[in-house]
Amino acid sequence: MVNRQSQLTEYLVIEDEEGKEQKFEVLSLFHVEETGKRYIVLSLIHENRDNHLFIYRYSEDKENMILEEIDNETEWTVVEEKVHLILKSK
């Protein structure tokens, strides 16, 4: 679970397995018709590191954004294609 910072602005802070907070830039939020689900594309903000993208399925409640890993290969293929289109258009 991830705490939203002022209505999901441009950044999310996620605690890793070791309890360390990692800051991510939100690159895109989108819905995929084929899956009926919402997704988020994040980039880890870290000096001296290549730009790594992280893509999650997400849902929200009143206070939190819940991130889920995409573990279905068919779903991943559809989402990956959509991400490529989104990033090309930016």
PDB file of C-alpha atoms in Angstrom:
ATOM      1  CA  MET A   1       0.000   0.000   0.000  1.00  0.00           C
ATOM      2  CA  VAL A   2       1.240   3.503  -0.810  1.00  0.00           C
ATOM      3  CA  ASN A   3       0.302   6.758   0.877  1.00  0.00           C
ATOM      4  CA  ARG A   4      -0.751   9.384  -1.620  1.00  0.00           C
ATOM      5  CA  GLN A   5       0.990  12.728  -1.383  1.00  0.00           C
ATOM      6  CA  SER A   6      -1.539  15.511  -1.884  1.00  0.00           C
ATOM      7  CA  GLN A   7      -3.870  13.739  -4.309  1.00  0.00           C
ATOM      8  CA  LEU A   8      -1.227  11.765  -6.212  1.00  0.00           C
ATOM      9  CA  THR A   9       0.838  14.597  -7.544  1.00  0.00           C
ATOM     10  CA  GLU A  10       3.976  13.971  -9.550  1.00  0.00           C
ATOM     11  CA  TYR A  11       5.743  11.740  -7.036  1.00  0.00           C
ATOM     12  CA  LEU A  12       5.122   8.687  -4.874  1.00  0.00           C
ATOM     13  CA  VAL A  13       7.208   7.498  -1.956  1.00  0.00           C
ATOM     14  CA  ILE A  14       7.245   3.717  -1.602  1.00  0.00           C
ATOM     15  CA  GLU A  15       8.821   1.762   1.223  1.00  0.00           C
ATOM     16  CA  ASP A  16      10.941  -1.155  -0.028  1.00  0.00           C
ATOM     17  CA  GLU A  17      11.378  -4.611   1.570  1.00  0.00           C
ATOM     18  CA  GLU A  18      14.153  -3.262   3.819  1.00  0.00           C
ATOM     19  CA  GLY A  19      12.007  -0.399   5.106  1.00  0.00           C
ATOM     20  CA  LYS A  20      13.836   2.267   3.103  1.00  0.00           C
ATOM     21  CA  GLU A  21      11.760   4.929   1.369  1.00  0.00           C
ATOM     22  CA  GLN A  22      12.243   5.240  -2.391  1.00  0.00           C
ATOM     23  CA  LYS A  23      10.980   8.258  -4.336  1.00  0.00           C
ATOM     24  CA  PHE A  24       9.387   7.638  -7.735  1.00  0.00           C
ATOM     25  CA  GLU A  25       8.259  10.041 -10.419  1.00  0.00           C
ATOM     26  CA  VAL A  26       4.786   9.291 -11.784  1.00  0.00           C
ATOM     27  CA  LEU A  27       5.160   9.206 -15.570  1.00  0.00           C
ATOM     28  CA  SER A  28       1.652   8.090 -16.484  1.00  0.00           C
ATOM     29  CA  LEU A  29      -1.674   6.840 -15.162  1.00  0.00           C
ATOM     30  CA  PHE A  30      -3.911   5.047 -17.640  1.00  0.00           C
ATOM     31  CA  HIS A  31      -6.799   2.622 -18.120  1.00  0.00           C
ATOM     32  CA  VAL A  32      -6.662  -0.354 -20.475  1.00  0.00           C
ATOM     33  CA  GLU A  33      -9.995  -1.267 -22.058  1.00  0.00           C
ATOM     34  CA  GLU A  34      -8.982  -4.893 -22.736  1.00  0.00           C
ATOM     35  CA  THR A  35      -8.309  -5.611 -19.059  1.00  0.00           C
ATOM     36  CA  GLY A  36     -10.733  -3.134 -17.491  1.00  0.00           C
ATOM     37  CA  LYS A  37      -7.991  -2.113 -15.049  1.00  0.00           C
ATOM     38  CA  ARG A  38      -5.882   0.956 -14.243  1.00  0.00           C
ATOM     39  CA  TYR A  39      -2.091   1.148 -14.388  1.00  0.00           C
ATOM     40  CA  ILE A  40       0.714   3.445 -13.300  1.00  0.00           C
ATOM     41  CA  VAL A  41       4.188   3.950 -14.783  1.00  0.00           C
ATOM     42  CA  LEU A  42       6.860   5.029 -12.302  1.00  0.00           C
ATOM     43  CA  SER A  43      10.507   5.998 -12.634  1.00  0.00           C
ATOM     44  CA  LEU A  44      12.865   5.639  -9.673  1.00  0.00           C
ATOM     45  CA  ILE A  45      14.450   8.966  -8.780  1.00  0.00           C
ATOM     46  CA  HIS A  46      18.051   8.265  -7.878  1.00  0.00           C
ATOM     47  CA  GLU A  47      21.269  10.053  -8.727  1.00  0.00           C
ATOM     48  CA  ASN A  48      23.843   8.231 -10.863  1.00  0.00           C
ATOM     49  CA  ARG A  49      21.413   5.521 -11.917  1.00  0.00           C
ATOM     50  CA  ASP A  50      19.883   4.704 -15.267  1.00  0.00           C
ATOM     51  CA  ASN A  51      16.200   5.458 -15.666  1.00  0.00           C
ATOM     52  CA  HIS A  52      14.326   2.267 -14.720  1.00  0.00           C
ATOM     53  CA  LEU A  53      10.580   2.075 -15.303  1.00  0.00           C
ATOM     54  CA  PHE A  54       8.175   0.242 -13.036  1.00  0.00           C
ATOM     55  CA  ILE A  55       4.654  -0.602 -14.170  1.00  0.00           C
ATOM     56  CA  TYR A  56       1.931  -1.633 -11.736  1.00  0.00           C
ATOM     57  CA  ARG A  57      -1.794  -2.285 -11.737  1.00  0.00           C
ATOM     58  CA  TYR A  58      -3.403  -0.002  -9.149  1.00  0.00           C
ATOM     59  CA  SER A  59      -6.585   0.709  -7.257  1.00  0.00           C
ATOM     60  CA  GLU A  60      -7.421   3.407  -4.723  1.00  0.00           C
ATOM     61  CA  ASP A  61      -9.337   3.875  -1.539  1.00  0.00           C
ATOM     62  CA  LYS A  62      -9.917   7.166   0.309  1.00  0.00           C
ATOM     63  CA  GLU A  63      -6.348   7.487   1.592  1.00  0.00           C
ATOM     64  CA  ASN A  64      -4.150   5.029  -0.260  1.00  0.00           C
ATOM     65  CA  MET A  65      -3.103   3.843  -3.654  1.00  0.00           C
ATOM     66  CA  ILE A  66      -2.723   0.061  -3.755  1.00  0.00           C
ATOM     67  CA  LEU A  67      -0.099  -1.199  -6.209  1.00  0.00           C
ATOM     68  CA  GLU A  68      -0.184  -4.747  -7.560  1.00  0.00           C
ATOM     69  CA  GLU A  69       2.405  -6.517  -9.665  1.00  0.00           C
ATOM     70  CA  ILE A  70       1.276  -7.665 -13.096  1.00  0.00           C
ATOM     71  CA  ASP A  71       1.810 -11.417 -13.004  1.00  0.00           C
ATOM     72  CA  ASN A  72      -0.273 -12.505 -15.994  1.00  0.00           C
ATOM     73  CA  GLU A  73       1.747 -12.733 -19.224  1.00  0.00           C
ATOM     74  CA  THR A  74      -1.197 -11.837 -21.471  1.00  0.00           C
ATOM     75  CA  GLU A  75      -2.079  -8.804 -19.351  1.00  0.00           C
ATOM     76  CA  TRP A  76       1.593  -7.744 -19.273  1.00  0.00           C
ATOM     77  CA  THR A  77       1.829  -7.865 -23.089  1.00  0.00           C
ATOM     78  CA  VAL A  78      -1.240  -5.647 -23.510  1.00  0.00           C
ATOM     79  CA  VAL A  79      -0.059  -3.161 -20.868  1.00  0.00           C
ATOM     80  CA  GLU A  80       3.498  -3.052 -22.221  1.00  0.00           C
ATOM     81  CA  GLU A  81       2.206  -2.149 -25.703  1.00  0.00           C
ATOM     82  CA  LYS A  82       0.088   0.645 -24.213  1.00  0.00           C
ATOM     83  CA  VAL A  83       3.066   2.009 -22.237  1.00  0.00           C
ATOM     84  CA  HIS A  84       5.202   2.127 -25.389  1.00  0.00           C
ATOM     85  CA  LEU A  85       2.483   4.151 -27.149  1.00  0.00           C
ATOM     86  CA  ILE A  86       2.116   6.534 -24.215  1.00  0.00           C
ATOM     87  CA  LEU A  87       5.843   7.148 -23.850  1.00  0.00           C
ATOM     88  CA  LYS A  88       6.274   7.684 -27.602  1.00  0.00           C
ATOM     89  CA  SER A  89       3.644  10.426 -27.517  1.00  0.00           C
ATOM     90  CA  LYS A  90       5.397  12.368 -24.714  1.00  0.00           C
TER      91      LYS A  90
END
